[in-house]
Coordinates of C-alpha atoms in Angstrom, one line a residue:
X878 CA -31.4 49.4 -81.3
X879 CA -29.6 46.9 -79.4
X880 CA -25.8 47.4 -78.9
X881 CA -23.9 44.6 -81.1
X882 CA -22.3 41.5 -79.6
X883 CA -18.4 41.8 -79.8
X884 CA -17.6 38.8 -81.9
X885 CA -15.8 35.8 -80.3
X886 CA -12.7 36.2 -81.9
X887 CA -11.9 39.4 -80.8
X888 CA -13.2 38.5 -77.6
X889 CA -10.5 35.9 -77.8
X890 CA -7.7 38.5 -79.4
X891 CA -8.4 40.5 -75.9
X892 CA -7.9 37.9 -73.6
X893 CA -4.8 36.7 -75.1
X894 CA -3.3 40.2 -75.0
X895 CA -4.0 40.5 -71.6
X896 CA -2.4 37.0 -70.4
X897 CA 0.7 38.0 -72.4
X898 CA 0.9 41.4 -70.8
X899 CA 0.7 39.2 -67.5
X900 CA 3.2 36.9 -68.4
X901 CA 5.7 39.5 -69.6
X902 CA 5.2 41.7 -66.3
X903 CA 6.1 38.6 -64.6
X904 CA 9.2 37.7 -66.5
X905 CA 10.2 41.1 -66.2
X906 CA 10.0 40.8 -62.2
X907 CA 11.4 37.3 -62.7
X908 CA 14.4 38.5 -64.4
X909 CA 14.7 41.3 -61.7
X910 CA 14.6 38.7 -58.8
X911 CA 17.2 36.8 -60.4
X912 CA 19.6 39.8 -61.0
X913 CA 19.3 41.0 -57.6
X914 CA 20.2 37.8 -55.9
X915 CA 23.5 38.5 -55.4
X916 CA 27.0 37.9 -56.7
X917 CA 27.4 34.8 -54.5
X918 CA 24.7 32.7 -56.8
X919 CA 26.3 33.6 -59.9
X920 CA 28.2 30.7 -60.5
X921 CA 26.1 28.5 -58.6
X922 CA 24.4 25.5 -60.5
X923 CA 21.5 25.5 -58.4
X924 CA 18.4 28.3 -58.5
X925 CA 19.7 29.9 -55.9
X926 CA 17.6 32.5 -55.9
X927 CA 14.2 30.1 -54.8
X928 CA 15.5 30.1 -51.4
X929 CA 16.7 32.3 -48.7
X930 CA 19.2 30.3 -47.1
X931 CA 20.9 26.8 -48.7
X932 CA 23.4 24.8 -47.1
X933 CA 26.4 25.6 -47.6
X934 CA 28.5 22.4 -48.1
X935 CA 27.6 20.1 -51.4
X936 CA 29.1 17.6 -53.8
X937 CA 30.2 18.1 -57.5
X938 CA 31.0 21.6 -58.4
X939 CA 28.6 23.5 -56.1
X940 CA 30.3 25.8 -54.3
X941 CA 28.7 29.1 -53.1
X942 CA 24.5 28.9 -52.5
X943 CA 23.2 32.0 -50.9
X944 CA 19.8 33.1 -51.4
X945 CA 18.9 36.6 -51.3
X946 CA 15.4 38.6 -50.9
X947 CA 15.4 42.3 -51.5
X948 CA 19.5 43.1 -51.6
X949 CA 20.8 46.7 -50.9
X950 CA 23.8 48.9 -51.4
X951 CA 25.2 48.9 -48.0
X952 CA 26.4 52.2 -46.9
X953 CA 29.6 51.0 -46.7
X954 CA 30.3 50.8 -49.9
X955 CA 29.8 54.2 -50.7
X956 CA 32.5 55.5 -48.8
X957 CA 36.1 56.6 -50.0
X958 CA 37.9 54.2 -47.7
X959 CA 36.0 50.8 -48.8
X960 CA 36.6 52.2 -53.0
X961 CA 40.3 52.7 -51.5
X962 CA 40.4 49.3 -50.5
X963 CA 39.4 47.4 -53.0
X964 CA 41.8 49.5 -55.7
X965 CA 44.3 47.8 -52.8
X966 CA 44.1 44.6 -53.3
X967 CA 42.4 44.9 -56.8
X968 CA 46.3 45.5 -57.9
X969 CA 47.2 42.8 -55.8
X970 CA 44.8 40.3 -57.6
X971 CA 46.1 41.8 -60.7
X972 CA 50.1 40.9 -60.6
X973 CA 49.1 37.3 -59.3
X974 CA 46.6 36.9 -62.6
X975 CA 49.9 38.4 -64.3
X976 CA 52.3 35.6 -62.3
X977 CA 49.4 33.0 -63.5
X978 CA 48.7 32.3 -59.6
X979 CA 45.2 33.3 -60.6
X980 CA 42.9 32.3 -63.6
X981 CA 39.4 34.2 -64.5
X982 CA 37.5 30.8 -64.1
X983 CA 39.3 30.1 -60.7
X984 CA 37.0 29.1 -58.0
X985 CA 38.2 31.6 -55.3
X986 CA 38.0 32.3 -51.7
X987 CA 38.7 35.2 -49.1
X988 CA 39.4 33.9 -45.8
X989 CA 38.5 36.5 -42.7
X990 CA 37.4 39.0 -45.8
X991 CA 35.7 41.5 -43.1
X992 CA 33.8 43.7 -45.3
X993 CA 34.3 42.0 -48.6
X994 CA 36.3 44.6 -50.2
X995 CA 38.5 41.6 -51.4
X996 CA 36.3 39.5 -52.8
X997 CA 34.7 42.6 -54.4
X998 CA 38.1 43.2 -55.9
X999 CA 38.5 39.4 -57.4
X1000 CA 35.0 39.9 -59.1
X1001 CA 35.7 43.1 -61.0
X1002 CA 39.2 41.6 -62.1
X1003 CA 36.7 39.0 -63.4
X1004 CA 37.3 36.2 -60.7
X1005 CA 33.7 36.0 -60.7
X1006 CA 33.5 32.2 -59.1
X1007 CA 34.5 34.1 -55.7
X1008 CA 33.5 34.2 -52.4
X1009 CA 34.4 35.5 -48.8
X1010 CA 33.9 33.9 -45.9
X1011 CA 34.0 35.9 -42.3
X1012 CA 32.1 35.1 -38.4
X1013 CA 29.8 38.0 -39.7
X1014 CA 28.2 37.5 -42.7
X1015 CA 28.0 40.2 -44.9
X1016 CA 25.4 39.2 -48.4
X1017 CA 25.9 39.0 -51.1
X1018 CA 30.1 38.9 -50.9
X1019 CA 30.8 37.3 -47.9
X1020 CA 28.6 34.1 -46.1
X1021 CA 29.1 33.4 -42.4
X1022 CA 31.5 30.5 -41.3
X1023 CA 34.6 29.9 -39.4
X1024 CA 37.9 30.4 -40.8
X1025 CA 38.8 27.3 -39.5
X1026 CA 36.2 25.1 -41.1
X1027 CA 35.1 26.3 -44.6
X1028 CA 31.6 25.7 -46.1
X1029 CA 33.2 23.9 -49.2
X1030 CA 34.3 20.5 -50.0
X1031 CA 37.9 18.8 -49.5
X1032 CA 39.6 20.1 -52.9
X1033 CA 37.0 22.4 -54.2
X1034 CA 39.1 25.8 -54.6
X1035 CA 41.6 26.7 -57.1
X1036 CA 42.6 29.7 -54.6
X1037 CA 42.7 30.8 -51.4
X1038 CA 43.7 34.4 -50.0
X1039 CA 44.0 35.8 -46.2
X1040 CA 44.9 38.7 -44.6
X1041 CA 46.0 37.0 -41.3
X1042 CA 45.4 39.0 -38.4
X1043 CA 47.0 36.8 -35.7
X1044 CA 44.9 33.7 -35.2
X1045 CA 44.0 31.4 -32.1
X1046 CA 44.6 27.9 -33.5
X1047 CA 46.6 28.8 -36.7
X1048 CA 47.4 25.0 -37.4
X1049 CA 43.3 24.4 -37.7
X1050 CA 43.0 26.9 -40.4
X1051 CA 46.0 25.8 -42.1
X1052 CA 44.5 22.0 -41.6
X1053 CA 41.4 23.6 -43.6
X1054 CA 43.0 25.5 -45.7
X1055 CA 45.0 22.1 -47.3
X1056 CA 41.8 20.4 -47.2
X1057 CA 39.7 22.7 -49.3
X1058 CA 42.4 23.6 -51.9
X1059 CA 43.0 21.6 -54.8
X1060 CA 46.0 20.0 -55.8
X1061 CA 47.9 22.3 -57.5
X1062 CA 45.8 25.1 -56.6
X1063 CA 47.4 28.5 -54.7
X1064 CA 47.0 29.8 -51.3
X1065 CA 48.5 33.7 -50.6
X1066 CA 48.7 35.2 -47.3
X1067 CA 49.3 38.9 -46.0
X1068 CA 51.3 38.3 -42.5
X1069 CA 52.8 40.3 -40.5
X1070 CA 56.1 38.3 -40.0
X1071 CA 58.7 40.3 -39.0
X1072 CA 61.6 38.0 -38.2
X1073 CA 62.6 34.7 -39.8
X1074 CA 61.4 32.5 -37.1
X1075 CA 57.4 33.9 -37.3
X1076 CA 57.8 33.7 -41.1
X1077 CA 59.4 30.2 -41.0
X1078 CA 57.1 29.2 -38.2
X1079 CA 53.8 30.2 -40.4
X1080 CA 55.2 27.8 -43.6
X1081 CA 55.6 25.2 -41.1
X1082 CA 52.3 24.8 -40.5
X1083 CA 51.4 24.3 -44.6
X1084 CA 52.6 21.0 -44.3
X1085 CA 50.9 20.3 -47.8
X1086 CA 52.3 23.2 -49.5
X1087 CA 55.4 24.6 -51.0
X1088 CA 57.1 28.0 -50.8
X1089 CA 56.7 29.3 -54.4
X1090 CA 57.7 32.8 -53.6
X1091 CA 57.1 35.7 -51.1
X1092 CA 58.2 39.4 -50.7
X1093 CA 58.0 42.4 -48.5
X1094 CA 55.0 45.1 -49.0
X1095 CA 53.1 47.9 -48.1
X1096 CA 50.0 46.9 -46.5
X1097 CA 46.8 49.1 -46.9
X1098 CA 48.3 51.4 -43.9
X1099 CA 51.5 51.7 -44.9
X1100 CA 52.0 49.0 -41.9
X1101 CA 54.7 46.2 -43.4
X1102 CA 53.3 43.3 -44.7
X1103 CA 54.8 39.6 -45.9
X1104 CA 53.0 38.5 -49.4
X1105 CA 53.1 34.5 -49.2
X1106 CA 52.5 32.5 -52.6
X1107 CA 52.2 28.8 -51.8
X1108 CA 51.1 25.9 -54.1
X1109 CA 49.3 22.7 -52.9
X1110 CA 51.2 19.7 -53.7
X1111 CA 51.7 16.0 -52.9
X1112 CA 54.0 16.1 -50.0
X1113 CA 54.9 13.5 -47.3
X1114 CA 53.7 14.3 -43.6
X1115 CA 56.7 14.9 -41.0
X1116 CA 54.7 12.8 -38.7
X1117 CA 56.7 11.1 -35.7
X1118 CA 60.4 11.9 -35.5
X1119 CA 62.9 9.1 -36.9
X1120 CA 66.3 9.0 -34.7
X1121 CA 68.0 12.2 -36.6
X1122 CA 66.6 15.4 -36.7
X1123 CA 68.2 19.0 -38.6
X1124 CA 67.4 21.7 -37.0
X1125 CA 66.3 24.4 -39.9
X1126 CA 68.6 27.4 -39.9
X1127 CA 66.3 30.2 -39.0
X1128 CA 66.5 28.4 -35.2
X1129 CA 70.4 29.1 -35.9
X1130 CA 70.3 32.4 -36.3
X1131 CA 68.1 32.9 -33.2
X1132 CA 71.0 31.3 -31.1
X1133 CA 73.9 34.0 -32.7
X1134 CA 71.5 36.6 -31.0
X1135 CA 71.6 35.2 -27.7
X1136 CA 73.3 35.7 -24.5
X1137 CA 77.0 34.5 -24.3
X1138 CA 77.7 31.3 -22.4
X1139 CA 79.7 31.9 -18.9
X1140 CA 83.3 30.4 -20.7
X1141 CA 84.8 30.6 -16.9
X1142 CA 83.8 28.9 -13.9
X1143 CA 82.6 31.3 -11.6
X1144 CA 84.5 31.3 -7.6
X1145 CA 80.8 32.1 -6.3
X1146 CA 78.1 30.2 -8.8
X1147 CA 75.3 31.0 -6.5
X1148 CA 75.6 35.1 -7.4
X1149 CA 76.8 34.7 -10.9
X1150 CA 74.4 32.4 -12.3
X1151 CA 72.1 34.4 -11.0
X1152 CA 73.3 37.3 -12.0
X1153 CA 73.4 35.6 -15.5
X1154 CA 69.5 35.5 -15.8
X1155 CA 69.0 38.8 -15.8
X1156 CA 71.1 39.3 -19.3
X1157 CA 68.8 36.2 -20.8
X1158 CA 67.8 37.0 -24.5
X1159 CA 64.1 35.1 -24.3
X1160 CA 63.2 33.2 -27.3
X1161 CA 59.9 35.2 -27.4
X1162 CA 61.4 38.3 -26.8
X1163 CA 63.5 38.1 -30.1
X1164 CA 61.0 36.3 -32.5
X1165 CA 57.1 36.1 -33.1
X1166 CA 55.9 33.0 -31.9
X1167 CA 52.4 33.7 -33.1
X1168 CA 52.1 30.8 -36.3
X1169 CA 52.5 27.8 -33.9
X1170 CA 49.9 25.3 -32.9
X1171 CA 50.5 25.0 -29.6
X1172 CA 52.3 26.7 -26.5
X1173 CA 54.0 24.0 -24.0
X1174 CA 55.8 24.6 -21.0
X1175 CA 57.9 21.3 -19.1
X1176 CA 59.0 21.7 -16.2
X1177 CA 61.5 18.7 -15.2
X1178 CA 62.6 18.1 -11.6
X1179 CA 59.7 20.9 -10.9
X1180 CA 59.7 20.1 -6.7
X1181 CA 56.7 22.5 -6.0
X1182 CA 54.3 24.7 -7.7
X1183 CA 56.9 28.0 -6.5
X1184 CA 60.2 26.7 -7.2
X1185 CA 60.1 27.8 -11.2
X1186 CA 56.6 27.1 -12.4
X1187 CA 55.2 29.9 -10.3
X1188 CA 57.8 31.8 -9.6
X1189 CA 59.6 32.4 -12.7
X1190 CA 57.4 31.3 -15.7
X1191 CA 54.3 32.3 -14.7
X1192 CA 55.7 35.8 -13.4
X1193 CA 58.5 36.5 -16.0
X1194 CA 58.6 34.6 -19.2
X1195 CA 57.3 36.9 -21.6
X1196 CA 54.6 34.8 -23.3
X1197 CA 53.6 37.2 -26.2
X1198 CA 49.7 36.4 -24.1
X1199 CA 49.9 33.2 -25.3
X1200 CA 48.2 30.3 -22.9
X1201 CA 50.5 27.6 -22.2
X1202 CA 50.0 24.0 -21.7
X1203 CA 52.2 23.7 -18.2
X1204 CA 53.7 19.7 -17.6
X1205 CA 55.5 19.8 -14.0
X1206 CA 57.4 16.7 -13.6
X1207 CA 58.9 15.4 -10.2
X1208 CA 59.5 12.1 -8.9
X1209 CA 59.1 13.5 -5.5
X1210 CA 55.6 12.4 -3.6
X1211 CA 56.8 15.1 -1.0
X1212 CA 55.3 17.3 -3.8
X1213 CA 52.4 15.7 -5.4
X1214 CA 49.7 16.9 -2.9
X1215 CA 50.4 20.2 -3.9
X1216 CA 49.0 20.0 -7.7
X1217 CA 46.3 18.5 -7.4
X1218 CA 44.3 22.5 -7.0
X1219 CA 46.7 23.5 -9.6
X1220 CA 44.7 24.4 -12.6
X1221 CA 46.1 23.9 -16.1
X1222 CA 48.9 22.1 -15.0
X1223 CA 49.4 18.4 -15.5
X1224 CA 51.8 16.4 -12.9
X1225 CA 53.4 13.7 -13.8
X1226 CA 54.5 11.9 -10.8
X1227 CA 57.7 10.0 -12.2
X1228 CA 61.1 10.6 -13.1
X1229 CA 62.6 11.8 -16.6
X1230 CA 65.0 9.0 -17.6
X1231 CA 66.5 7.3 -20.9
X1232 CA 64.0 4.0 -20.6
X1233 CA 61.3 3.1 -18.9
X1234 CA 62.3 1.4 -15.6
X1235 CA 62.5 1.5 -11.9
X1236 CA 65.0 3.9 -10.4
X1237 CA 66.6 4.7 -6.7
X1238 CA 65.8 8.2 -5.3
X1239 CA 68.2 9.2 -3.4
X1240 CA 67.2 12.3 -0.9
X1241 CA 70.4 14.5 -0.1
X1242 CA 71.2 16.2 3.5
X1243 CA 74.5 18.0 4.9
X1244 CA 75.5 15.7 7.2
X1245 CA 74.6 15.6 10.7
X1246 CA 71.5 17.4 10.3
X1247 CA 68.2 15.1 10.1
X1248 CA 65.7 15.8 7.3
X1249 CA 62.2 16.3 8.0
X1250 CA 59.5 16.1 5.3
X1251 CA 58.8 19.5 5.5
X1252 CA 62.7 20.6 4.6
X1253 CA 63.6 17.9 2.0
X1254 CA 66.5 17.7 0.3
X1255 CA 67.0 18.0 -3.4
X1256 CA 66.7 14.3 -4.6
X1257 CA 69.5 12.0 -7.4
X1258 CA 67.9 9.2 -9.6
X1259 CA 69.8 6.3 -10.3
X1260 CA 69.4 3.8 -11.8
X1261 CA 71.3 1.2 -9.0
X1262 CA 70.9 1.6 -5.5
X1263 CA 73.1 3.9 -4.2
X1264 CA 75.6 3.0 -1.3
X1265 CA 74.7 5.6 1.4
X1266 CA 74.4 5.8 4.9
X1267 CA 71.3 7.1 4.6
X1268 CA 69.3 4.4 3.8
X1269 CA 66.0 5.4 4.9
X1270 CA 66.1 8.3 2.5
X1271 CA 66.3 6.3 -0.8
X1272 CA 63.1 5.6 -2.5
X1273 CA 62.0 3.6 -5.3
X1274 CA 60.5 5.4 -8.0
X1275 CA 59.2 5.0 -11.6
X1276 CA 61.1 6.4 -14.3
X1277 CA 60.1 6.9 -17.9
X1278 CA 61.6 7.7 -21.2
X1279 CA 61.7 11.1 -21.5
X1280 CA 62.4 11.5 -24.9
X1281 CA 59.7 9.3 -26.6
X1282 CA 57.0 10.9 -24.4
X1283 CA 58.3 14.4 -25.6
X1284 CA 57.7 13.0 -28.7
X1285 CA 54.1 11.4 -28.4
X1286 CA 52.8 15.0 -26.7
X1287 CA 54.5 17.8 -28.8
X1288 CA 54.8 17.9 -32.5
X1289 CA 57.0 20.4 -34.7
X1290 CA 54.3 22.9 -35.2
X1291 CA 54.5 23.4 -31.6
X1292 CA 56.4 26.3 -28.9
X1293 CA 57.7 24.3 -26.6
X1294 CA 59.9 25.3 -23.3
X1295 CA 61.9 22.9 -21.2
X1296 CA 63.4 24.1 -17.8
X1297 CA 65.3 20.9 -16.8
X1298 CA 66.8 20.5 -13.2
X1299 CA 67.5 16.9 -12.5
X1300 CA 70.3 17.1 -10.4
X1301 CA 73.4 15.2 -12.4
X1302 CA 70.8 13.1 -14.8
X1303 CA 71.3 15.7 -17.2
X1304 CA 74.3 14.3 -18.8
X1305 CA 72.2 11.4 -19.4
X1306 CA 69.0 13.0 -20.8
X1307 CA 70.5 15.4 -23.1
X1308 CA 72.3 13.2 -25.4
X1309 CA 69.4 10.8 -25.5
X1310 CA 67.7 13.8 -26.6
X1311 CA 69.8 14.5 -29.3
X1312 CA 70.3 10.9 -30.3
X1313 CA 66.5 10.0 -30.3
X1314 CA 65.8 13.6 -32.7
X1315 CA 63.4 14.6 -29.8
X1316 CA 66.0 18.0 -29.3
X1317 CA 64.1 19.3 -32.4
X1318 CA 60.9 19.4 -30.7
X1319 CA 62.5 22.0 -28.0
X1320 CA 62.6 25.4 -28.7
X1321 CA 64.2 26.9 -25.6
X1322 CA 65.3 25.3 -23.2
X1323 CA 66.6 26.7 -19.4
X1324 CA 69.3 24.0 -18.0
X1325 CA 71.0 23.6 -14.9
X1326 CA 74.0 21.6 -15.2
X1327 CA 75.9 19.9 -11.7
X1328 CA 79.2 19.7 -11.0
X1329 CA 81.8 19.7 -8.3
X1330 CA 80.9 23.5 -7.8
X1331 CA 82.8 25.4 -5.0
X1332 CA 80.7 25.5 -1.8
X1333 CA 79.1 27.9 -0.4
X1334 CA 79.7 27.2 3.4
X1335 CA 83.4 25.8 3.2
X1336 CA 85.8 28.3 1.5
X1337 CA 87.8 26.1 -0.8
X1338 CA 86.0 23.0 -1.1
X1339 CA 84.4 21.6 -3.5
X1340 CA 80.8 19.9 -3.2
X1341 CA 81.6 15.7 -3.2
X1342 CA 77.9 15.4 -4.7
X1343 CA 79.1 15.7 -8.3
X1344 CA 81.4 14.1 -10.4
X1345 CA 81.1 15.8 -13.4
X1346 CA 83.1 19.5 -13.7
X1347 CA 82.4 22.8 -15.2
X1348 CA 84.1 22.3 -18.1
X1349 CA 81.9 19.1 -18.9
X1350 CA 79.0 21.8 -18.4
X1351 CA 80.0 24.1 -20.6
X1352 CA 80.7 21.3 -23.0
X1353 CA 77.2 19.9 -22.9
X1354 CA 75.8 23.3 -23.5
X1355 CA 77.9 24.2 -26.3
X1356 CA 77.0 21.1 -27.5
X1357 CA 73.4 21.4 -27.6
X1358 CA 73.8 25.2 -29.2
X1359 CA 75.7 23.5 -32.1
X1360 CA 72.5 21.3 -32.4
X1361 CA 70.7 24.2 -32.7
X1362 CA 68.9 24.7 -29.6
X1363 CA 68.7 27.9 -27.7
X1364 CA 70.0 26.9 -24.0
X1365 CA 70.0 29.1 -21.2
X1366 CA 72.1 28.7 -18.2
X1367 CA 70.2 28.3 -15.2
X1368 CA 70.9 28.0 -11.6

């Protein structure tokens, strides 16, 4: 007897039960897929999760697209230390929901977030729209990219955070940093300003922010750390100088630390001014200079490489191992041949003056004794030609406006150090300085001031070069530490 023919109908019944068993094994996997894919895609309005790799940067609301393939539990996060961590700042996240710096739907980032513990800690305080972004990636909480140009478009994030460690060109994260946020959005930092000047130095550079409040904490090793809440607004740039400049009061305080000015002319300025260097109270040496953008060192009237560029500030100034952009100016050609093999220094061959004009350089000598090239004499601008019976030894030379090139090169987020030995032309240079708002720009500054000092070789006498006398000096340096200016005395 013949076996019976299964009917078409259940034939059918079979076949669809077994392409719906397919299907649902599939969504299943499907579903899996698109669970594992990683934090980072959760709040991304593209499928994320068909690629392995998206760029990074988009329009509209996109944000964070990172793909993922078969994601794992790194070891890392297993560990007591990385749990302790993100407890850390997982109460930090909490007071600045509490404060209303930081909304559940905020589109978050974590700037230099090295393992991710942070942006792990924004997520479970259900900040889920939150990223990190490191050098390293580290999937699914952090994605690789500098921190001074973020993946993201310009005002894309409602918050920012960072844990500065000290940073190489702070003013191009802070640059990126206004560029991402949103208007009205909140940046907070964890820096390790210890003085007034580092902390004042690092809001400086938020030129689109405002201070809404900081205070003094406990970082995750007990080490002290500043907390930094700052809110993007609309906010003019500084840009150029105008004529008046106000020197902010942190600067002030710096000078109330420094060495006392010499009140007293000394009988023998050639021992006690030296002398006098050795109690100088650096700048760097009482404040971190760390938040700036740039490190500038001018030498005017430098003569050659060793007479204070080498000598002293390459060998002694205590740089905090900061590389500094080094101007030598000197209107002396004696000189000129030398710089040319000097790396990283930039001559400029003219003399620092009020306006941009021709001057008379006038080469000194005791008289009687000839000068040779190789033994020249320390050298006077002016600005008429001087009556002298030395006439061979007056050149012309070009001078230029000291001040408005000090303001074209340097900017207020910048260090900047003058040493300024210009043999009398300081009495005209210092209050154009002032007068221009260029003095703001200066940091410290190391000034020898000439005047009818006693002489060394003539008991008694005074040295006819100068006019001016010491009590115009110490005038002139008062003067600039009322301004706000940290002067040194120099000899």
């Amino acid at each position: 007897m013949d076996p019976p023919v299964p009917k078409p109908t259940t034939l059918r019944n079979i076949l669809v039960r077994l392409l719906t068993f397919g299907i649902l094994v599939l969504a299943v996997r499907f579903a899996c897929l698109i669970t594992l894919a990683g934090e980072s895609c959760r709040y991304n309005n593209d499928l994320c999760f068909f690629h392995d790799n998206l760029k990074f940067r988009g329009g509209g609301e996109t944000l964070f697209v990172r793909g993922s393939g078969r994601p794992r539990v790194p070891e890392l996060w297993t560990t007591k230390k990385w749990r302790r961590t993100v407890d850390y700042y997982s109460a930090i996240f909490q007071d600045l929901i509490a404060e209303g710096f930081l909304l559940p739907n905020s589109k978050a980032l974590c700037v230099e977030a090295l393992a991710g513990e942070d942006v792990l800690a924004l997520q479970e305080n259900g900040v889920v729209n939150s990223i990190g972004v490191s050098e390293n990636a580290s999937p699914p909480l952090i994605v690789s990219a500098s921190n001074r140009r973020h993946p993201f478009g310009e005002s894309s994030l409602d918050f920012e955070f960072s844990r500065l460690n000290p940073l190489g060109r702070p003013a191009e994260f802070s640059d990126e940093v206004c560029r991402t946020l949103k208007q009205g959005g909140f940046f907070v930092a964890h820096i390790a300003a210890k003085d007034s000047y580092g902390f004042n130095s690092f809001l400086e550079l938020f030129s689109c922010c405002r201070l809404v409040r900081s205070r003094d904490m406990d970082g995750l090793d007990t080490t002290p750390v500043r907390e930094i809440v700052m809110k993007k607004e609309n906010r003019l740039q500084s840009g150029n100088l105008g004529n008046k400049c106000s020197v902010p009061g942190y600067k002030r305080e710096i000078i109330r630390e420094a060495e006392a000015l010499m009140e007293e002319e000394p009988k023998k300025p050639w021992i006690a001014l030296k002398r006098n260097l050795k109690k100088v109270k650096y700048l760097t040496s009482m404040a971190d200079v760390s938040y700036k953008q740039r490190y500038v060192y001018v030498d005017v009237g430098a003569r050659n490489y060793g007479s204070s560029i080498g000598s002293w500030f390459e060998k002694t100034y205590p740089k905090q191992n900061k590389s500094f952009e080094i101007y030598a100016i000197e209107a002396d050609k004696t000189f000129h041949k030398e710089y040319r093999n000097k790396k990283g220094v930039t001559l400029l061959p003219y003399a620092a003056w009020v306006r941009n004009e021709t001057l008379f350089f006038e080469i000194t000598r005791d008289p009687g004794k000839k000068i040779v090239e190789k033994c020249r004499g320390m050298g006077r601008v002016q600005s008429v030609r001087p009556s002298s019976n030395y006439g061979d030894n007056v050149d012309k030379i070009e001078g230029f406006d000291f001040a408005e090139w000090l303001k074209s090169v340097v900017s207020e987020r910048d260090f900047v150090v003058v040493k300024m030995d210009v043999e009398g032309a300081e009495f005209h240079l210092i209050p154009k300085l002032i007068e221009s708002g260029a003095i703001c720009l200066i940091d410290e500054i190391f000034l020898e001031c000439h005047y009818n000092r006693w002489q060394k070789c003539c008991s008694g006498q005074r040295s006819p070069k100068f006019k001016k006398t010491y009590g115009q000096c110490l005038e002139l340096f008062t003067k600039l530490r009322e301004n706000g200016v940290l002067v040194h005395q120099w000899w």
